[in-house]
Amino acid sequence: LAKRVTAAAFKAVADREDLAVTYVQGPAQVCAESARLPAPQGRMDEAAFERLRGVADALAVRVRYHDETLHRRRQPHKREARDVFDAVEQVRCEVVGGRDFSGVRRNLTRFFEERCRARGYASVTERHESMLADAIALIARERMSGQPLPEAARPMAKEWRGWLESRA
């Protein structure tokens, strides 16, 4: 039931009834005719269902609001700049999708908080170059959405904010 509900919601949010939704081991991805969502592991409790919906909604808003041709044409060549470009584009899609769909906003907010905890943003005490795309994405999310960052993201944003804003 959870898979059917998630697949139906994915198609509605993505505005792509033609996509076949399947569940696989590994990361979520979309190709021309199908969407692959991560197969739930073990018992589908409320937390697992929320995680699945967050992943599905993050991918669905990307399908709905992202223009791959335009993105590829404007994408920077250097890896670091491309990582930032890609991260901010995902944030943009999630913010726009959250504005259009309140349930999606709730799912994406929970998923975002979980990602921040999983990536250890709460324990960041110094800047590392490897964190640049994530740091910019955090601050971009805050600015674009008008919502404060979750507690789990604030230490990382605090560590980077002044440095980024002095260069923006």
Tab-separated table of N, CA, C and O in Angstrom, residues 50-105:
chain	number	residue	atom	x	y	z
A	50	GLU	N	7.871	8.143	5.996
A	50	GLU	CA	8.234	9.559	5.833
A	50	GLU	C	9.522	9.705	5.028
A	50	GLU	O	9.643	10.585	4.191
A	51	ARG	N	10.482	8.842	5.282
A	51	ARG	CA	11.751	8.873	4.551
A	51	ARG	C	11.509	8.579	3.064
A	51	ARG	O	12.020	9.278	2.187
A	52	LEU	N	10.704	7.559	2.789
A	52	LEU	CA	10.382	7.210	1.401
A	52	LEU	C	9.670	8.364	0.709
A	52	LEU	O	9.998	8.727	-0.424
A	53	ARG	N	8.703	8.980	1.386
A	53	ARG	CA	7.976	10.100	0.791
A	53	ARG	C	8.899	11.292	0.565
A	53	ARG	O	8.788	11.988	-0.441
A	54	GLY	N	9.831	11.536	1.472
A	54	GLY	CA	10.778	12.634	1.292
A	54	GLY	C	11.661	12.425	0.073
A	54	GLY	O	11.848	13.331	-0.738
A	55	VAL	N	12.189	11.215	-0.070
A	55	VAL	CA	13.020	10.893	-1.238
A	55	VAL	C	12.193	11.028	-2.511
A	55	VAL	O	12.630	11.642	-3.499
A	56	ALA	N	10.992	10.474	-2.496
A	56	ALA	CA	10.128	10.512	-3.677
A	56	ALA	C	9.755	11.942	-4.038
A	56	ALA	O	9.795	12.323	-5.220
A	57	ASP	N	9.401	12.746	-3.053
A	57	ASP	CA	9.012	14.126	-3.338
A	57	ASP	C	10.194	14.960	-3.827
A	57	ASP	O	10.036	15.798	-4.715
A	58	ALA	N	11.381	14.734	-3.270
A	58	ALA	CA	12.565	15.468	-3.741
A	58	ALA	C	12.840	15.155	-5.212
A	58	ALA	O	13.177	16.053	-5.994
A	59	LEU	N	12.666	13.918	-5.593
A	59	LEU	CA	12.866	13.540	-6.989
A	59	LEU	C	11.717	14.042	-7.869
A	59	LEU	O	11.940	14.525	-8.981
A	60	ALA	N	10.496	13.964	-7.363
A	60	ALA	CA	9.326	14.392	-8.139
A	60	ALA	C	9.363	15.887	-8.453
A	60	ALA	O	9.049	16.293	-9.577
A	61	VAL	N	9.759	16.711	-7.483
A	61	VAL	CA	9.822	18.153	-7.771
A	61	VAL	C	10.948	18.447	-8.743
A	61	VAL	O	10.849	19.383	-9.546
A	62	ARG	N	11.988	17.651	-8.707
A	62	ARG	CA	13.071	17.813	-9.681
A	62	ARG	C	12.555	17.521	-11.094
A	62	ARG	O	12.832	18.247	-12.036
A	63	VAL	N	11.779	16.463	-11.230
A	63	VAL	CA	11.194	16.120	-12.529
A	63	VAL	C	10.268	17.243	-13.005
A	63	VAL	O	10.317	17.644	-14.169
A	64	ARG	N	9.464	17.756	-12.109
A	64	ARG	CA	8.455	18.754	-12.493
A	64	ARG	C	9.057	20.116	-12.835
A	64	ARG	O	8.618	20.764	-13.779
A	65	TYR	N	10.030	20.578	-12.070
A	65	TYR	CA	10.493	21.961	-12.184
A	65	TYR	C	11.872	22.137	-12.810
A	65	TYR	O	12.336	23.258	-12.963
A	66	HIS	N	12.524	21.066	-13.144
A	66	HIS	CA	13.894	21.126	-13.657
A	66	HIS	C	13.897	20.993	-15.174
A	66	HIS	O	13.192	20.160	-15.736
A	67	ASP	N	14.704	21.793	-15.831
A	67	ASP	CA	14.878	21.718	-17.285
A	67	ASP	C	16.295	21.209	-17.538
A	67	ASP	O	17.265	21.964	-17.439
A	68	GLU	N	16.413	19.943	-17.863
A	68	GLU	CA	17.729	19.314	-18.011
A	68	GLU	C	18.541	19.916	-19.151
A	68	GLU	O	19.750	20.095	-19.032
A	69	THR	N	17.889	20.266	-20.248
A	69	THR	CA	18.599	20.856	-21.386
A	69	THR	C	19.206	22.195	-20.995
A	69	THR	O	20.392	22.460	-21.240
A	70	LEU	N	18.435	23.039	-20.373
A	70	LEU	CA	18.918	24.340	-19.919
A	70	LEU	C	20.007	24.166	-18.859
A	70	LEU	O	21.029	24.852	-18.891
A	71	HIS	N	19.797	23.236	-17.961
A	71	HIS	CA	20.766	22.988	-16.892
A	71	HIS	C	22.124	22.579	-17.474
A	71	HIS	O	23.152	23.116	-17.076
A	72	ARG	N	22.109	21.639	-18.415
A	72	ARG	CA	23.353	21.188	-19.029
A	72	ARG	C	24.056	22.315	-19.780
A	72	ARG	O	25.272	22.428	-19.750
A	73	ARG	N	23.264	23.156	-20.447
A	73	ARG	CA	23.846	24.252	-21.222
A	73	ARG	C	24.523	25.279	-20.309
A	73	ARG	O	25.546	25.852	-20.673
A	74	ARG	N	23.965	25.529	-19.144
A	74	ARG	CA	24.499	26.564	-18.249
A	74	ARG	C	25.414	26.019	-17.162
A	74	ARG	O	26.015	26.786	-16.418
A	75	GLN	N	25.526	24.722	-17.072
A	75	GLN	CA	26.321	24.094	-16.018
A	75	GLN	C	27.799	24.435	-16.172
A	75	GLN	O	28.362	24.330	-17.255
A	76	PRO	N	28.440	24.857	-15.082
A	76	PRO	CA	29.878	25.167	-15.141
A	76	PRO	C	30.700	23.917	-15.445
A	76	PRO	O	30.277	22.791	-15.198
A	77	HIS	N	31.896	24.131	-15.951
A	77	HIS	CA	32.778	23.021	-16.304
A	77	HIS	C	33.576	22.514	-15.112
A	77	HIS	O	33.838	21.321	-15.004
A	78	LYS	N	34.004	23.405	-14.227
A	78	LYS	CA	34.804	22.982	-13.077
A	78	LYS	C	33.926	22.219	-12.089
A	78	LYS	O	32.804	22.610	-11.812
A	79	ARG	N	34.476	21.153	-11.549
A	79	ARG	CA	33.730	20.255	-10.667
A	79	ARG	C	33.132	20.978	-9.465
A	79	ARG	O	31.963	20.777	-9.137
A	80	GLU	N	33.910	21.805	-8.779
A	80	GLU	CA	33.431	22.486	-7.580
A	80	GLU	C	32.257	23.408	-7.909
A	80	GLU	O	31.252	23.437	-7.197
A	81	ALA	N	32.383	24.158	-8.994
A	81	ALA	CA	31.303	25.063	-9.405
A	81	ALA	C	30.081	24.266	-9.846
A	81	ALA	O	28.939	24.641	-9.558
A	82	ARG	N	30.294	23.162	-10.518
A	82	ARG	CA	29.188	22.304	-10.962
A	82	ARG	C	28.452	21.711	-9.760
A	82	ARG	O	27.218	21.639	-9.740
A	83	ASP	N	29.181	21.310	-8.720
A	83	ASP	CA	28.553	20.773	-7.509
A	83	ASP	C	27.650	21.817	-6.853
A	83	ASP	O	26.540	21.505	-6.406
A	84	VAL	N	28.129	23.057	-6.782
A	84	VAL	CA	27.329	24.144	-6.214
A	84	VAL	C	26.094	24.385	-7.085
A	84	VAL	O	24.964	24.488	-6.585
A	85	PHE	N	26.289	24.473	-8.381
A	85	PHE	CA	25.207	24.701	-9.339
A	85	PHE	C	24.128	23.631	-9.189
A	85	PHE	O	22.929	23.939	-9.117
A	86	ASP	N	24.532	22.370	-9.122
A	86	ASP	CA	23.589	21.255	-8.991
A	86	ASP	C	22.855	21.294	-7.642
A	86	ASP	O	21.646	21.062	-7.583
A	87	ALA	N	23.577	21.577	-6.576
A	87	ALA	CA	22.959	21.617	-5.242
A	87	ALA	C	21.930	22.732	-5.140
A	87	ALA	O	20.835	22.537	-4.596
A	88	VAL	N	22.255	23.904	-5.661
A	88	VAL	CA	21.325	25.032	-5.595
A	88	VAL	C	20.110	24.780	-6.490
A	88	VAL	O	18.993	25.159	-6.151
A	89	GLU	N	20.301	24.099	-7.602
A	89	GLU	CA	19.163	23.749	-8.462
A	89	GLU	C	18.214	22.807	-7.737
A	89	GLU	O	16.995	22.953	-7.819
A	90	GLN	N	18.744	21.842	-6.997
A	90	GLN	CA	17.863	20.950	-6.235
A	90	GLN	C	17.104	21.731	-5.168
A	90	GLN	O	15.909	21.520	-4.975
A	91	VAL	N	17.783	22.641	-4.507
A	91	VAL	CA	17.118	23.486	-3.509
A	91	VAL	C	15.996	24.286	-4.172
A	91	VAL	O	14.881	24.358	-3.660
A	92	ARG	N	16.282	24.874	-5.325
A	92	ARG	CA	15.271	25.669	-6.029
A	92	ARG	C	14.038	24.816	-6.338
A	92	ARG	O	12.900	25.232	-6.068
A	93	CYS	N	14.245	23.631	-6.855
A	93	CYS	CA	13.121	22.746	-7.176
A	93	CYS	C	12.321	22.396	-5.923
A	93	CYS	O	11.081	22.399	-5.941
A	94	GLU	N	13.011	22.115	-4.831
A	94	GLU	CA	12.321	21.756	-3.591
A	94	GLU	C	11.550	22.935	-3.014
A	94	GLU	O	10.429	22.767	-2.521
A	95	VAL	N	12.109	24.129	-3.074
A	95	VAL	CA	11.409	25.309	-2.553
A	95	VAL	C	10.171	25.606	-3.397
A	95	VAL	O	9.087	25.845	-2.853
A	96	VAL	N	10.313	25.572	-4.705
A	96	VAL	CA	9.161	25.824	-5.580
A	96	VAL	C	8.099	24.747	-5.368
A	96	VAL	O	6.911	25.054	-5.226
A	97	GLY	N	8.501	23.491	-5.324
A	97	GLY	CA	7.550	22.412	-5.084
A	97	GLY	C	6.863	22.537	-3.737
A	97	GLY	O	5.665	22.279	-3.614
A	98	GLY	N	7.601	22.964	-2.726
A	98	GLY	CA	7.020	23.163	-1.404
A	98	GLY	C	6.026	24.313	-1.363
A	98	GLY	O	5.057	24.285	-0.610
A	99	ARG	N	6.249	25.311	-2.188
A	99	ARG	CA	5.291	26.421	-2.263
A	99	ARG	C	3.995	25.982	-2.934
A	99	ARG	O	2.922	26.432	-2.578
A	100	ASP	N	4.122	25.108	-3.919
A	100	ASP	CA	2.948	24.660	-4.665
A	100	ASP	C	2.147	23.580	-3.944
A	100	ASP	O	0.946	23.462	-4.164
A	101	PHE	N	2.807	22.787	-3.114
A	101	PHE	CA	2.150	21.649	-2.463
A	101	PHE	C	2.525	21.611	-0.977
A	101	PHE	O	3.667	21.288	-0.639
A	102	SER	N	1.561	21.887	-0.096
A	102	SER	CA	1.874	21.941	1.337
A	102	SER	C	2.301	20.580	1.890
A	102	SER	O	3.181	20.500	2.739
A	103	GLY	N	1.705	19.484	1.421
A	103	GLY	CA	2.109	18.160	1.884
A	103	GLY	C	3.526	17.828	1.460
A	103	GLY	O	4.293	17.236	2.211
A	104	VAL	N	3.881	18.232	0.256
A	104	VAL	CA	5.240	18.036	-0.242
A	104	VAL	C	6.210	18.851	0.604
A	104	VAL	O	7.283	18.359	0.973
A	105	ARG	N	5.839	20.081	0.930
A	105	ARG	CA	6.701	20.921	1.769
A	105	ARG	C	6.976	20.227	3.100
A	105	ARG	O	8.117	20.189	3.563
